[in-house]
Amino acid sequence: MGWMGNLGGWLDERTGWRTSWRAWLDHPVVGGAPWAAAMGIGVAACFGVLVVTGLTLMTAYAPSPQSAWASVFYLQYVLPRGWIVRGLHAWAAQGLLLLAALHVAHGALVASYRKPREVAWWSTLAVLGLVLGGLITGGLLPWDQRGWWARVVEGNIAGLAPVVGGWLQAMLAGGPELGALGLTRAYAVHVAVVPMLLGLLLLARRGIVQRHGWTDGGSPSPRRDGLVREVLVAVAVVFVLFAVTGATHGASIEGPADPTSDYPARPEWYLMPLYELRHFFHVPAAEFLGTSLVPAAAVAYLALLPWIENGKRPRAIVVVLPVAVVFGGLFALGWAAWSKDAHDATFARQRANVDRVTVAAIHLAYDGVPGAGALAMVREDPELHGRDLFDAHCASCHVLGDLGDPKKATATKLDGWGTPEWITAMIHD
């Protein structure tokens, strides 16, 4: 017996950890629905990656409008392997959302909501809601254009709710405009409230599932029988997260948030179906139907499945078809919104300008972000400021390089201004 065995025996004599470990491995749990079990382990693995990487990111992140973008830039481009940690965190969050959504859809199809698993089913729905909350609050933390404007759009959607809409929108923003207090609230919810509730919920759900199984028909067996499978699934999930992070070089970041810019505001991809659904309600007062009542009805239907399926009507009608409509509708609406943007020339031009400012901001940040913040750094850059002035005061009539619209120009092109060739062309025109 080596020193490890001696140390283990010493600890066991004082703590009894070997007895507790063997009792845990031999404890009988109910199996069934291996795909559901795999997705459950995948959710737990993503949550574990989020906790580890989130704690690491907290050591370098500074939650204020003046320092948030600069600290994320430091993580992404300066800190050695910081982009790996940030990329793992971002992709684990999105993987967690996809797995949680698949878990809900699969659970509905295999009847995971039937007695006595109602509480486990409701906890699965709650996990999906908490993951959405974590993504929404976490998306603001980089304080870049995409994160800031997406939260503005999402706040406007929340503001459409009657009675509490205005209050909820003000609470999210922290004032009349999304600012420092909104960022502080989002940071607190993201790093404290959501992880704590999500961790407790996952533990409670796991205990219920091990008592009753994922579906009917499972038989008790020692926990050790499924431990290897669970470890393999978790390792596979982590491997995929590393692969995606390496392929995408982490998570992207746009230029610093600028409330005065002409940014093509959109919500994050997971809320694009709601954004597209708004367009079906042409009266502003009716937008509440698309952004609140329709999603609330879908959630209520899923929560009430234990009573909706009562055996009096075919399951294909009361369960399978509605689930297909809910999740198929989400996919169709998201695809429609993406397709519209992909074929919108104005949107493409605005996105090109966003990309240009992003590249310039990153280049400037390598020389250091001033204490006034990244937005001040961008606004004080002569080249970017000059382009903004041209867009505001000259582009309606003139064209200069890629600035202005040649089809709408009514005055002389300014390329080569002041040269003999330009003067000759101007006289000729």
Short mmCIF file of C-alpha atoms in Angstrom, two decimals:
data_model
loop_
_atom_site.label_atom_id
_atom_site.label_comp_id
_atom_site.label_asym_id
_atom_site.label_seq_id
_atom_site.Cartn_x
_atom_site.Cartn_y
_atom_site.Cartn_z
CA MET A 1 0.00 0.00 0.00
CA GLY A 2 1.54 3.29 -1.09
CA TRP A 3 1.36 6.68 0.52
CA MET A 4 -1.97 7.38 -1.18
CA GLY A 5 -3.47 4.27 0.42
CA ASN A 6 -2.03 5.21 3.80
CA LEU A 7 -3.46 8.73 3.47
CA GLY A 8 -6.84 7.32 2.45
CA GLY A 9 -6.85 4.96 5.42
CA TRP A 10 -5.90 7.80 7.77
CA LEU A 11 -8.75 9.97 6.47
CA ASP A 12 -11.23 7.06 6.52
CA GLU A 13 -10.43 6.35 10.14
CA ARG A 14 -11.31 9.93 11.02
CA THR A 15 -14.12 10.74 8.55
CA GLY A 16 -15.56 7.42 7.35
CA TRP A 17 -15.47 8.60 3.75
CA ARG A 18 -15.01 5.09 2.30
CA THR A 19 -18.17 3.84 3.96
CA SER A 20 -20.10 6.88 2.75
CA TRP A 21 -18.73 6.49 -0.78
CA ARG A 22 -19.65 2.79 -0.96
CA ALA A 23 -23.13 3.55 0.41
CA TRP A 24 -23.59 6.23 -2.24
CA LEU A 25 -22.48 3.89 -5.04
CA ASP A 26 -24.70 1.06 -3.82
CA HIS A 27 -27.76 3.22 -3.28
CA PRO A 28 -30.57 2.00 -5.57
CA VAL A 29 -31.84 4.48 -8.18
CA VAL A 30 -34.55 4.08 -10.79
CA GLY A 31 -33.43 4.08 -14.42
CA GLY A 32 -35.40 4.34 -17.65
CA ALA A 33 -35.32 6.71 -20.66
CA PRO A 34 -31.56 6.66 -21.36
CA TRP A 35 -31.80 9.65 -23.75
CA ALA A 36 -33.43 11.73 -21.02
CA ALA A 37 -30.71 10.65 -18.58
CA ALA A 38 -28.01 11.61 -21.11
CA MET A 39 -29.53 15.05 -21.65
CA GLY A 40 -29.83 15.52 -17.90
CA ILE A 41 -26.14 14.73 -17.45
CA GLY A 42 -25.34 17.06 -20.38
CA VAL A 43 -27.20 19.89 -18.65
CA ALA A 44 -25.27 19.22 -15.42
CA ALA A 45 -21.94 19.13 -17.31
CA CYS A 46 -22.65 22.47 -18.99
CA PHE A 47 -23.62 23.95 -15.63
CA GLY A 48 -20.36 22.71 -14.11
CA VAL A 49 -18.34 24.31 -16.93
CA LEU A 50 -20.26 27.56 -16.44
CA VAL A 51 -19.49 27.63 -12.72
CA VAL A 52 -15.76 26.95 -13.15
CA THR A 53 -15.24 29.35 -16.04
CA GLY A 54 -17.52 31.97 -14.47
CA LEU A 55 -15.48 32.05 -11.27
CA THR A 56 -12.34 32.43 -13.38
CA LEU A 57 -13.82 35.27 -15.44
CA MET A 58 -14.87 37.11 -12.27
CA THR A 59 -11.20 37.55 -11.36
CA ALA A 60 -10.67 39.84 -14.37
CA TYR A 61 -14.09 41.37 -15.07
CA ALA A 62 -14.98 44.88 -13.87
CA PRO A 63 -18.75 45.60 -13.91
CA SER A 64 -19.03 49.28 -14.83
CA PRO A 65 -19.80 51.05 -18.13
CA GLN A 66 -16.30 52.55 -18.16
CA SER A 67 -14.42 49.31 -17.54
CA ALA A 68 -16.63 46.39 -18.62
CA TRP A 69 -15.72 46.43 -22.31
CA ALA A 70 -12.02 46.95 -21.57
CA SER A 71 -11.94 44.03 -19.12
CA VAL A 72 -13.63 41.71 -21.64
CA PHE A 73 -11.17 42.88 -24.31
CA TYR A 74 -8.35 42.03 -21.92
CA LEU A 75 -9.80 38.57 -21.35
CA GLN A 76 -10.32 37.92 -25.04
CA TYR A 77 -7.17 39.35 -26.60
CA VAL A 78 -4.49 39.96 -23.95
CA LEU A 79 -4.74 37.44 -21.11
CA PRO A 80 -3.03 34.16 -22.11
CA ARG A 81 -5.72 31.56 -22.91
CA GLY A 82 -8.36 33.95 -21.67
CA TRP A 83 -10.27 33.52 -24.91
CA ILE A 84 -10.56 29.79 -24.15
CA VAL A 85 -12.13 30.43 -20.74
CA ARG A 86 -14.51 33.04 -22.13
CA GLY A 87 -15.37 30.88 -25.12
CA LEU A 88 -16.10 27.86 -22.93
CA HIS A 89 -18.35 30.00 -20.77
CA ALA A 90 -20.28 31.41 -23.72
CA TRP A 91 -20.72 28.10 -25.55
CA ALA A 92 -21.59 26.21 -22.37
CA ALA A 93 -24.39 28.70 -21.74
CA GLN A 94 -25.81 28.24 -25.23
CA GLY A 95 -25.32 24.47 -25.06
CA LEU A 96 -27.15 24.46 -21.75
CA LEU A 97 -30.09 26.27 -23.35
CA LEU A 98 -30.27 23.86 -26.29
CA LEU A 99 -30.01 20.78 -24.07
CA ALA A 100 -32.61 22.14 -21.65
CA ALA A 101 -35.02 22.85 -24.52
CA LEU A 102 -34.44 19.39 -26.00
CA HIS A 103 -34.95 17.91 -22.55
CA VAL A 104 -38.35 19.61 -22.27
CA ALA A 105 -39.42 18.50 -25.76
CA HIS A 106 -38.23 14.93 -25.18
CA GLY A 107 -39.83 14.81 -21.74
CA ALA A 108 -43.18 15.82 -23.21
CA LEU A 109 -42.97 13.15 -25.90
CA VAL A 110 -42.01 10.32 -23.52
CA ALA A 111 -44.48 11.45 -20.84
CA SER A 112 -41.97 12.42 -18.15
CA TYR A 113 -44.74 14.52 -16.57
CA ARG A 114 -46.94 11.60 -15.48
CA LYS A 115 -47.58 10.79 -11.85
CA PRO A 116 -45.49 10.71 -9.65
CA ARG A 117 -42.98 12.82 -11.61
CA GLU A 118 -44.95 16.08 -11.85
CA VAL A 119 -42.52 18.01 -9.63
CA ALA A 120 -39.53 16.78 -11.64
CA TRP A 121 -41.31 17.91 -14.82
CA TRP A 122 -42.00 21.39 -13.44
CA SER A 123 -38.41 21.66 -12.29
CA THR A 124 -37.28 20.84 -15.84
CA LEU A 125 -39.38 23.73 -17.13
CA ALA A 126 -37.97 25.99 -14.39
CA VAL A 127 -34.41 25.04 -15.40
CA LEU A 128 -35.14 26.22 -18.96
CA GLY A 129 -36.50 29.52 -17.63
CA LEU A 130 -33.49 30.11 -15.39
CA VAL A 131 -31.10 29.37 -18.23
CA LEU A 132 -32.85 32.01 -20.34
CA GLY A 133 -32.52 34.46 -17.46
CA GLY A 134 -28.81 33.71 -17.17
CA LEU A 135 -28.27 34.23 -20.90
CA ILE A 136 -30.17 37.53 -20.93
CA THR A 137 -28.28 38.97 -17.95
CA GLY A 138 -24.93 37.59 -19.08
CA GLY A 139 -25.28 39.01 -22.58
CA LEU A 140 -25.17 42.54 -21.21
CA LEU A 141 -21.93 42.11 -19.27
CA PRO A 142 -19.47 42.72 -22.16
CA TRP A 143 -21.16 46.14 -22.57
CA ASP A 144 -20.68 45.97 -26.32
CA GLN A 145 -23.06 47.08 -29.04
CA ARG A 146 -24.77 43.72 -29.51
CA GLY A 147 -25.27 43.10 -25.79
CA TRP A 148 -26.50 46.63 -25.01
CA TRP A 149 -28.92 46.97 -27.91
CA ALA A 150 -30.23 43.40 -27.51
CA ARG A 151 -31.12 44.20 -23.89
CA VAL A 152 -32.86 47.38 -25.03
CA VAL A 153 -34.99 45.39 -27.48
CA GLU A 154 -35.72 42.75 -24.86
CA GLY A 155 -36.60 45.46 -22.34
CA ASN A 156 -39.02 46.97 -24.85
CA ILE A 157 -40.62 43.54 -25.29
CA ALA A 158 -40.98 43.19 -21.51
CA GLY A 159 -42.41 46.71 -21.34
CA LEU A 160 -45.39 45.67 -23.46
CA ALA A 161 -46.83 43.64 -20.58
CA PRO A 162 -49.85 45.35 -18.99
CA VAL A 163 -49.66 46.82 -15.49
CA VAL A 164 -46.14 45.59 -14.63
CA GLY A 165 -44.52 46.18 -18.04
CA GLY A 166 -43.26 49.69 -17.37
CA TRP A 167 -41.99 48.77 -13.91
CA LEU A 168 -40.25 45.65 -15.21
CA GLN A 169 -38.58 47.59 -18.03
CA ALA A 170 -37.35 50.26 -15.60
CA MET A 171 -36.04 47.60 -13.23
CA LEU A 172 -34.09 45.92 -16.03
CA ALA A 173 -32.63 49.21 -17.27
CA GLY A 174 -32.01 50.75 -13.85
CA GLY A 175 -33.48 54.06 -15.02
CA PRO A 176 -34.87 55.79 -18.10
CA GLU A 177 -31.95 54.39 -20.12
CA LEU A 178 -29.93 51.23 -19.68
CA GLY A 179 -26.89 52.32 -17.70
CA ALA A 180 -24.62 51.58 -14.76
CA LEU A 181 -27.38 50.49 -12.38
CA GLY A 182 -28.82 48.12 -15.00
CA LEU A 183 -25.39 46.60 -15.53
CA THR A 184 -24.90 46.15 -11.78
CA ARG A 185 -28.28 44.44 -11.43
CA ALA A 186 -27.60 42.16 -14.38
CA TYR A 187 -24.19 41.24 -12.94
CA ALA A 188 -25.65 40.44 -9.50
CA VAL A 189 -28.42 38.28 -10.97
CA HIS A 190 -26.04 36.54 -13.36
CA VAL A 191 -23.28 35.60 -10.90
CA ALA A 192 -25.33 35.03 -7.73
CA VAL A 193 -29.07 34.56 -8.12
CA VAL A 194 -29.27 32.41 -11.27
CA PRO A 195 -26.39 30.00 -10.42
CA MET A 196 -27.64 29.45 -6.87
CA LEU A 197 -31.24 28.75 -7.94
CA LEU A 198 -30.14 26.64 -10.90
CA GLY A 199 -27.77 24.52 -8.79
CA LEU A 200 -30.41 23.89 -6.13
CA LEU A 201 -33.00 23.05 -8.77
CA LEU A 202 -30.70 20.58 -10.55
CA LEU A 203 -29.89 18.82 -7.27
CA ALA A 204 -33.55 18.60 -6.27
CA ARG A 205 -34.59 17.32 -9.70
CA ARG A 206 -31.85 14.68 -9.69
CA GLY A 207 -33.04 13.40 -6.33
CA ILE A 208 -36.64 13.13 -7.54
CA VAL A 209 -35.62 11.41 -10.78
CA GLN A 210 -33.49 8.86 -8.95
CA ARG A 211 -36.50 8.09 -6.81
CA HIS A 212 -39.11 7.74 -9.57
CA GLY A 213 -37.09 7.47 -12.83
CA TRP A 214 -37.47 9.54 -15.99
CA THR A 215 -40.42 7.52 -17.32
CA ASP A 216 -42.56 4.55 -16.43
CA GLY A 217 -41.01 1.12 -16.54
CA GLY A 218 -37.68 1.77 -14.86
CA SER A 219 -36.38 -0.68 -12.27
CA PRO A 220 -34.08 0.15 -9.31
CA SER A 221 -30.38 -0.65 -9.66
CA PRO A 222 -27.22 0.45 -7.81
CA ARG A 223 -26.00 3.91 -8.70
CA ARG A 224 -22.61 2.48 -9.69
CA ASP A 225 -24.23 0.72 -12.70
CA GLY A 226 -24.88 4.02 -14.49
CA LEU A 227 -21.91 5.99 -13.17
CA VAL A 228 -19.57 5.13 -16.05
CA ARG A 229 -22.19 6.14 -18.62
CA GLU A 230 -22.77 9.46 -16.84
CA VAL A 231 -19.05 10.21 -16.73
CA LEU A 232 -18.67 9.39 -20.44
CA VAL A 233 -21.57 11.68 -21.36
CA ALA A 234 -20.13 14.51 -19.28
CA VAL A 235 -16.68 14.07 -20.84
CA ALA A 236 -18.21 14.06 -24.32
CA VAL A 237 -20.08 17.31 -23.61
CA VAL A 238 -16.92 19.01 -22.32
CA PHE A 239 -14.97 17.76 -25.36
CA VAL A 240 -17.58 19.24 -27.72
CA LEU A 241 -17.42 22.58 -25.87
CA PHE A 242 -13.64 22.68 -26.25
CA ALA A 243 -13.93 21.77 -29.94
CA VAL A 244 -16.49 24.50 -30.66
CA THR A 245 -14.47 27.04 -28.68
CA GLY A 246 -11.34 26.21 -30.65
CA ALA A 247 -13.18 26.34 -33.99
CA THR A 248 -14.70 29.77 -33.25
CA HIS A 249 -11.73 31.15 -31.29
CA GLY A 250 -13.94 31.84 -28.31
CA ALA A 251 -16.80 34.30 -28.07
CA SER A 252 -16.91 37.41 -30.23
CA ILE A 253 -17.12 40.98 -28.96
CA GLU A 254 -18.32 44.05 -30.84
CA GLY A 255 -17.40 47.69 -30.34
CA PRO A 256 -18.28 49.41 -27.05
CA ALA A 257 -21.96 50.17 -26.41
CA ASP A 258 -23.02 53.50 -27.93
CA PRO A 259 -26.63 54.56 -27.28
CA THR A 260 -26.36 57.30 -29.94
CA SER A 261 -25.24 55.02 -32.77
CA ASP A 262 -27.33 53.83 -35.71
CA TYR A 263 -27.12 50.20 -34.65
CA PRO A 264 -29.36 47.53 -36.26
CA ALA A 265 -30.83 46.43 -32.93
CA ARG A 266 -31.92 42.83 -32.57
CA PRO A 267 -32.48 40.56 -29.56
CA GLU A 268 -30.25 37.54 -29.07
CA TRP A 269 -30.90 34.54 -31.33
CA TYR A 270 -32.91 32.68 -28.72
CA LEU A 271 -35.43 35.57 -28.51
CA MET A 272 -35.62 36.23 -32.23
CA PRO A 273 -38.86 34.16 -32.51
CA LEU A 274 -40.57 36.67 -30.19
CA TYR A 275 -39.10 39.54 -32.21
CA GLU A 276 -40.52 38.04 -35.40
CA LEU A 277 -43.84 37.26 -33.73
CA ARG A 278 -44.34 40.96 -32.99
CA HIS A 279 -44.56 41.65 -36.71
CA PHE A 280 -47.78 39.65 -36.98
CA PHE A 281 -49.54 42.16 -34.73
CA HIS A 282 -49.70 45.43 -36.64
CA VAL A 283 -51.46 47.40 -33.89
CA PRO A 284 -48.90 48.41 -31.20
CA ALA A 285 -51.35 47.66 -28.40
CA ALA A 286 -51.78 44.13 -29.76
CA GLU A 287 -48.04 43.38 -29.68
CA PHE A 288 -48.56 42.29 -26.10
CA LEU A 289 -50.38 39.25 -27.46
CA GLY A 290 -47.36 38.09 -29.42
CA THR A 291 -44.70 38.92 -26.86
CA SER A 292 -46.44 37.87 -23.65
CA LEU A 293 -49.74 36.01 -23.96
CA VAL A 294 -48.69 33.57 -26.70
CA PRO A 295 -45.46 32.47 -24.92
CA ALA A 296 -47.30 32.39 -21.58
CA ALA A 297 -49.96 30.14 -23.10
CA ALA A 298 -47.29 27.76 -24.42
CA VAL A 299 -45.57 27.59 -21.01
CA ALA A 300 -48.91 27.06 -19.24
CA TYR A 301 -49.78 24.24 -21.64
CA LEU A 302 -46.47 22.47 -20.88
CA ALA A 303 -46.90 22.97 -17.13
CA LEU A 304 -50.45 21.56 -17.22
CA LEU A 305 -49.57 18.45 -19.22
CA PRO A 306 -49.98 16.16 -16.16
CA TRP A 307 -53.72 17.01 -16.22
CA ILE A 308 -54.21 17.69 -19.94
CA GLU A 309 -53.38 14.09 -20.82
CA ASN A 310 -56.24 12.34 -19.05
CA GLY A 311 -56.69 9.37 -21.38
CA LYS A 312 -60.00 10.64 -22.80
CA ARG A 313 -58.50 11.97 -26.04
CA PRO A 314 -55.73 10.53 -28.26
CA ARG A 315 -52.26 11.45 -27.01
CA ALA A 316 -51.20 12.38 -30.54
CA ILE A 317 -53.80 15.18 -30.48
CA VAL A 318 -53.37 16.57 -26.97
CA VAL A 319 -49.59 16.14 -26.57
CA VAL A 320 -47.55 15.29 -29.66
CA LEU A 321 -49.19 17.78 -32.05
CA PRO A 322 -49.11 20.77 -29.65
CA VAL A 323 -45.47 20.08 -28.71
CA ALA A 324 -44.56 19.93 -32.40
CA VAL A 325 -46.40 23.22 -32.98
CA VAL A 326 -44.66 24.97 -30.07
CA PHE A 327 -41.10 23.92 -30.89
CA GLY A 328 -41.61 23.89 -34.66
CA GLY A 329 -43.11 27.38 -34.45
CA LEU A 330 -40.08 28.64 -32.50
CA PHE A 331 -37.75 27.28 -35.15
CA ALA A 332 -39.84 28.63 -38.04
CA LEU A 333 -40.11 32.12 -36.55
CA GLY A 334 -36.39 32.26 -35.81
CA TRP A 335 -35.56 31.11 -39.32
CA ALA A 336 -37.92 33.70 -40.83
CA ALA A 337 -36.28 36.50 -38.82
CA TRP A 338 -32.80 35.38 -39.85
CA SER A 339 -33.82 35.08 -43.50
CA LYS A 340 -35.24 38.60 -43.56
CA ASP A 341 -32.03 40.06 -42.19
CA ALA A 342 -29.92 37.98 -44.59
CA HIS A 343 -31.73 39.52 -47.59
CA ASP A 344 -31.97 43.08 -46.23
CA ALA A 345 -29.47 45.37 -47.96
CA THR A 346 -29.90 48.12 -45.36
CA PHE A 347 -29.24 45.69 -42.54
CA ALA A 348 -26.15 44.37 -44.35
CA ARG A 349 -24.80 47.91 -44.77
CA GLN A 350 -25.40 48.68 -41.10
CA ARG A 351 -23.72 45.44 -40.06
CA ALA A 352 -20.72 46.30 -42.23
CA ASN A 353 -20.39 49.59 -40.39
CA VAL A 354 -20.65 47.77 -37.03
CA ASP A 355 -17.87 45.39 -38.09
CA ARG A 356 -15.70 48.31 -39.19
CA VAL A 357 -16.08 50.08 -35.84
CA THR A 358 -15.43 46.80 -34.00
CA VAL A 359 -12.14 46.22 -35.82
CA ALA A 360 -11.07 49.82 -35.19
CA ALA A 361 -12.01 49.63 -31.48
CA ILE A 362 -10.03 46.43 -30.96
CA HIS A 363 -7.02 47.96 -32.75
CA LEU A 364 -7.21 51.08 -30.58
CA ALA A 365 -7.59 49.07 -27.37
CA TYR A 366 -4.22 47.40 -27.87
CA ASP A 367 -2.68 50.80 -27.13
CA GLY A 368 -4.66 51.06 -23.90
CA VAL A 369 -8.22 52.03 -22.99
CA PRO A 370 -8.40 55.46 -21.30
CA GLY A 371 -9.98 55.90 -17.90
CA ALA A 372 -13.02 57.54 -19.48
CA GLY A 373 -13.88 54.20 -21.05
CA ALA A 374 -13.85 52.44 -24.40
CA LEU A 375 -16.67 54.56 -25.85
CA ALA A 376 -14.66 57.72 -25.27
CA MET A 377 -11.68 56.02 -26.91
CA VAL A 378 -13.74 55.30 -30.03
CA ARG A 379 -15.39 58.72 -30.19
CA GLU A 380 -12.05 60.52 -29.89
CA ASP A 381 -10.41 58.55 -32.70
CA PRO A 382 -9.92 61.01 -35.60
CA GLU A 383 -10.65 58.52 -38.36
CA LEU A 384 -13.85 57.14 -36.81
CA HIS A 385 -14.97 60.62 -35.76
CA GLY A 386 -14.36 61.94 -39.27
CA ARG A 387 -16.45 59.19 -40.81
CA ASP A 388 -19.26 59.92 -38.36
CA LEU A 389 -19.17 63.60 -39.28
CA PHE A 390 -19.28 62.74 -43.00
CA ASP A 391 -22.24 60.41 -42.46
CA ALA A 392 -24.09 63.07 -40.48
CA HIS A 393 -23.42 66.16 -42.61
CA CYS A 394 -22.10 65.16 -46.05
CA ALA A 395 -23.29 61.70 -47.08
CA SER A 396 -26.75 62.92 -48.11
CA CYS A 397 -25.19 64.66 -51.13
CA HIS A 398 -21.58 63.52 -51.55
CA VAL A 399 -19.70 60.25 -51.98
CA LEU A 400 -16.20 59.64 -50.62
CA GLY A 401 -14.78 56.17 -51.07
CA ASP A 402 -17.19 53.75 -49.41
CA LEU A 403 -19.05 56.59 -47.69
CA GLY A 404 -22.34 57.87 -49.02
CA ASP A 405 -24.80 56.37 -51.47
CA PRO A 406 -23.83 56.82 -55.18
CA LYS A 407 -27.47 56.35 -56.23
CA LYS A 408 -28.65 59.25 -54.06
CA ALA A 409 -25.65 61.58 -54.49
CA THR A 410 -26.55 65.02 -55.93
CA ALA A 411 -23.14 66.69 -55.62
CA THR A 412 -19.56 66.06 -56.71
CA LYS A 413 -17.67 62.95 -55.63
CA LEU A 414 -14.96 63.88 -53.16
CA ASP A 415 -12.43 61.17 -54.06
CA GLY A 416 -9.14 62.92 -54.82
CA TRP A 417 -10.48 66.27 -53.62
CA GLY A 418 -8.28 69.23 -54.57
CA THR A 419 -6.18 67.41 -57.18
CA PRO A 420 -6.05 68.58 -60.81
CA GLU A 421 -7.93 65.48 -61.88
CA TRP A 422 -10.72 66.15 -59.37
CA ILE A 423 -11.01 69.80 -60.44
CA THR A 424 -11.18 68.78 -64.11
CA ALA A 425 -13.88 66.18 -63.40
CA MET A 426 -15.87 68.67 -61.32
CA ILE A 427 -15.79 71.30 -64.11
CA HIS A 428 -16.80 68.66 -66.63
CA ASP A 429 -19.72 67.55 -64.47
#
